[in-house]
Short mmCIF file of C-alpha atoms in Angstrom, two decimals:
data_model
loop_
_atom_site.label_atom_id
_atom_site.label_comp_id
_atom_site.label_asym_id
_atom_site.label_seq_id
_atom_site.Cartn_x
_atom_site.Cartn_y
_atom_site.Cartn_z
CA VAL A 501 0.61 8.11 -0.84
CA SER A 502 -0.43 5.56 1.76
CA GLY A 503 -1.32 8.34 4.19
CA VAL A 504 -3.88 9.85 1.82
CA ALA A 505 -5.28 6.39 1.03
CA LEU A 506 -5.60 5.56 4.73
CA LEU A 507 -7.11 8.97 5.42
CA ALA A 508 -9.82 8.28 2.83
CA TRP A 509 -10.67 4.97 4.49
CA VAL A 510 -10.62 6.37 8.03
CA TYR A 511 -12.80 9.31 6.99
CA VAL A 512 -15.44 7.16 5.29
CA VAL A 513 -15.48 4.46 7.97
CA ALA A 514 -15.55 6.94 10.86
CA THR A 515 -18.35 9.05 9.36
CA ARG A 516 -20.45 5.98 8.59
CA LEU A 517 -19.87 4.54 12.07
CA SER A 518 -20.99 7.82 13.58
CA GLY A 519 -24.24 7.65 11.61
CA ALA A 520 -23.42 10.43 9.16
CA LYS A 521 -22.91 10.26 5.43
CA PRO A 522 -19.46 11.09 3.96
CA VAL A 523 -19.29 14.42 2.17
CA LYS A 524 -18.74 13.67 -1.51
CA ASP A 525 -16.56 16.75 -2.08
CA VAL A 526 -14.15 15.65 0.67
CA VAL A 527 -13.81 12.17 -0.78
CA THR A 528 -13.36 13.61 -4.28
CA ALA A 529 -10.61 15.95 -3.03
CA LEU A 530 -8.88 13.01 -1.32
CA GLY A 531 -9.13 11.09 -4.61
CA VAL A 532 -7.54 13.95 -6.54
CA TYR A 533 -4.69 14.26 -4.02
CA LEU A 534 -4.20 10.50 -4.07
CA ALA A 535 -4.04 10.49 -7.87
CA TRP A 536 -1.38 13.22 -8.00
CA PHE A 537 0.75 11.69 -5.24
CA LEU A 538 0.38 8.28 -6.87
CA LEU A 539 1.50 9.65 -10.23
CA ILE A 540 4.64 11.08 -8.62
CA ASP A 541 5.27 7.86 -6.68
CA VAL A 542 4.91 5.52 -9.68
CA SER A 543 7.10 7.82 -11.78
CA MET A 544 9.83 7.89 -9.12
CA GLN A 545 9.75 4.10 -8.74
CA ALA A 546 10.07 3.61 -12.49
CA LEU A 547 12.90 6.16 -12.73
CA GLU A 548 14.79 4.50 -9.88
CA VAL A 549 14.64 1.03 -11.44
CA LEU A 550 15.49 2.35 -14.90
CA TYR A 551 18.44 4.31 -13.52
CA ARG A 552 19.80 1.30 -11.66
CA ALA A 553 19.35 -0.89 -14.74
CA TYR A 554 21.16 1.69 -16.87
CA GLU A 555 24.08 2.15 -14.48
CA GLN A 556 24.61 -1.62 -14.04
CA LEU A 557 26.56 -1.27 -10.79
CA GLU A 558 28.02 -4.36 -9.14
CA THR A 559 24.85 -4.83 -7.04
CA TRP A 560 22.47 -4.81 -10.03
CA PRO A 561 22.60 -8.57 -10.80
CA GLY A 562 21.51 -9.41 -7.24
CA VAL A 563 18.88 -6.67 -7.12
CA SER A 564 17.43 -7.59 -10.51
CA GLU A 565 17.32 -11.27 -9.56
CA ILE A 566 15.37 -10.45 -6.42
CA LEU A 567 13.00 -7.90 -7.98
CA PHE A 568 12.20 -9.66 -11.22
CA ASN A 569 12.51 -13.34 -10.27
CA ARG A 570 12.27 -14.10 -6.56
CA LEU A 571 9.85 -11.29 -5.62
CA ASN A 572 8.22 -11.11 -9.05
CA VAL A 573 4.65 -11.49 -7.81
CA THR A 574 4.91 -9.10 -4.87
CA TYR A 575 7.00 -6.47 -6.68
CA ILE A 576 5.72 -6.36 -10.25
CA TRP A 577 2.13 -7.50 -9.78
CA MET A 578 1.14 -6.50 -6.24
CA GLU A 579 3.25 -3.37 -5.76
CA LEU A 580 3.60 -1.84 -9.21
CA ILE A 581 0.55 -2.99 -11.16
CA PHE A 582 -2.20 -3.52 -8.55
CA GLY A 583 -0.80 -1.05 -6.02
CA GLY A 584 0.21 1.72 -8.43
CA ILE A 585 -0.95 1.55 -12.02
CA VAL A 586 -4.47 0.14 -11.51
CA PRO A 587 -5.40 2.71 -8.80
CA LEU A 588 -3.96 5.45 -11.03
CA LEU A 589 -6.16 4.26 -13.89
CA ILE A 590 -9.19 4.10 -11.58
CA LEU A 591 -8.57 7.61 -10.30
CA GLY A 592 -8.00 8.78 -13.87
CA LEU A 593 -11.66 8.10 -14.64
CA PRO A 594 -13.70 11.15 -13.58
CA MET A 595 -16.73 9.03 -12.66
CA ALA A 596 -14.68 6.80 -10.33
CA ARG A 597 -12.75 9.72 -8.86
CA ARG A 598 -16.01 11.46 -7.90
CA SER A 599 -17.57 8.40 -6.25
CA VAL A 600 -16.93 7.19 -2.73
CA THR A 601 -16.69 3.59 -3.93
CA GLY A 602 -14.13 4.40 -6.63
CA VAL A 603 -11.89 6.30 -4.24
CA LEU A 604 -12.16 3.54 -1.62
CA ILE A 605 -11.28 0.81 -4.13
CA ALA A 606 -8.27 2.81 -5.35
CA SER A 607 -7.27 3.54 -1.74
CA ALA A 608 -7.49 -0.14 -0.79
CA LEU A 609 -5.29 -1.07 -3.74
CA VAL A 610 -2.77 1.62 -2.78
CA LEU A 611 -2.67 0.34 0.80
CA GLN A 612 -2.15 -3.20 -0.48
CA GLY A 613 0.66 -1.91 -2.72
CA THR A 614 2.25 -0.13 0.24
CA HIS A 615 2.15 -3.33 2.26
CA SER A 616 3.77 -5.16 -0.66
CA MET A 617 6.46 -2.47 -0.87
CA ARG A 618 7.29 -2.91 2.81
CA TYR A 619 7.28 -6.68 2.41
CA ASN A 620 9.64 -6.39 -0.58
CA ILE A 621 12.04 -4.16 1.33
CA VAL A 622 12.23 -6.49 4.31
CA MET A 623 12.18 -9.76 2.40
CA GLY A 624 14.47 -8.48 -0.36
CA ALA A 625 17.08 -7.60 2.23
CA GLN A 626 16.59 -10.97 3.94
CA LEU A 627 17.01 -12.88 0.68
CA LEU A 628 20.48 -11.43 0.06
CA SER A 629 23.17 -13.31 1.92
CA ARG A 630 25.80 -11.30 3.78
CA THR A 631 28.58 -12.87 1.79
CA GLY A 632 27.01 -11.78 -1.48
CA GLU A 633 26.99 -15.35 -2.76
CA GLY A 634 23.64 -16.97 -3.38
CA PHE A 635 20.23 -16.24 -2.00
CA LEU A 636 18.33 -17.30 1.09
CA SER A 637 14.68 -18.37 1.21
CA TYR A 638 11.83 -17.74 3.66
CA THR A 639 8.21 -18.83 3.88
CA ALA A 640 5.97 -17.10 6.43
CA PRO A 641 4.03 -19.51 8.67
CA LEU A 642 0.28 -19.17 9.07
CA PHE A 643 0.33 -19.17 12.90
CA GLY A 644 2.96 -18.12 15.41
CA ARG A 645 4.88 -15.05 16.50
CA GLU A 646 6.03 -13.95 13.02
CA SER A 647 3.09 -15.34 11.07
CA LEU A 648 0.50 -14.11 8.61
CA MET A 649 -2.17 -14.16 11.33
CA THR A 650 -0.05 -11.91 13.54
CA THR A 651 0.38 -9.50 10.64
CA PHE A 652 -3.37 -9.41 10.05
CA ALA A 653 -4.03 -8.88 13.77
CA ILE A 654 -1.61 -5.95 13.96
CA TYR A 655 -3.10 -4.29 10.86
CA SER A 656 -6.67 -4.68 12.13
CA MET A 657 -5.85 -3.44 15.63
CA GLY A 658 -6.20 0.21 14.61
CA PHE A 659 -9.77 -0.33 13.43
CA PHE A 660 -10.70 -2.08 16.69
CA VAL A 661 -9.25 0.78 18.74
CA MET A 662 -11.20 3.24 16.58
CA LEU A 663 -14.44 1.27 17.17
CA ILE A 664 -13.90 1.31 20.93
CA LEU A 665 -13.08 5.03 20.98
CA LEU A 666 -16.13 5.85 18.83
CA SER A 667 -18.36 3.94 21.22
CA ILE A 668 -16.94 5.89 24.18
CA PHE A 669 -16.68 9.29 22.45
CA PRO A 670 -19.32 9.47 19.70
CA TRP A 671 -18.85 11.99 16.91
CA HIS A 672 -22.48 12.97 16.55
CA GLU A 673 -24.59 14.75 19.13
CA VAL A 674 -26.38 12.40 21.50
CA GLU A 675 -29.94 13.52 22.19
#
């Protein structure tokens, strides 16, 4: 899912940086693929949580505490609703699915949801203590080696490399 969303962004940004206009049919096709993959992804996530809630294994109390209480904002709101359901609703509208702006907004929300999913996996595992008793806590600092600014710098590094490569090797013919 995140690969199609990132591909939509890279395609639109790279074609605009090269001075061309994105082909609407390509963006529409990426939007359709994104919608189908997103439908499968959201369905699988819902089935997994419902299955685990139904089975009620010995790990369910800890998992449910982390998902629905400690990581409530990042899991329910950022990952499921804003990163899955809202982009699916956007791509469900034919007018939005056929526009570059609609596909880019849905793709940005999917990428944000993917980042939240990765955050929830790492932080959810960190919140569980090894003894199985109690929970740990963590707050990311703004500056430093493992900070929010470092995360932003790493995510934006790909775009800076793309800008440098496009200035060295342009996509359009130089006259």
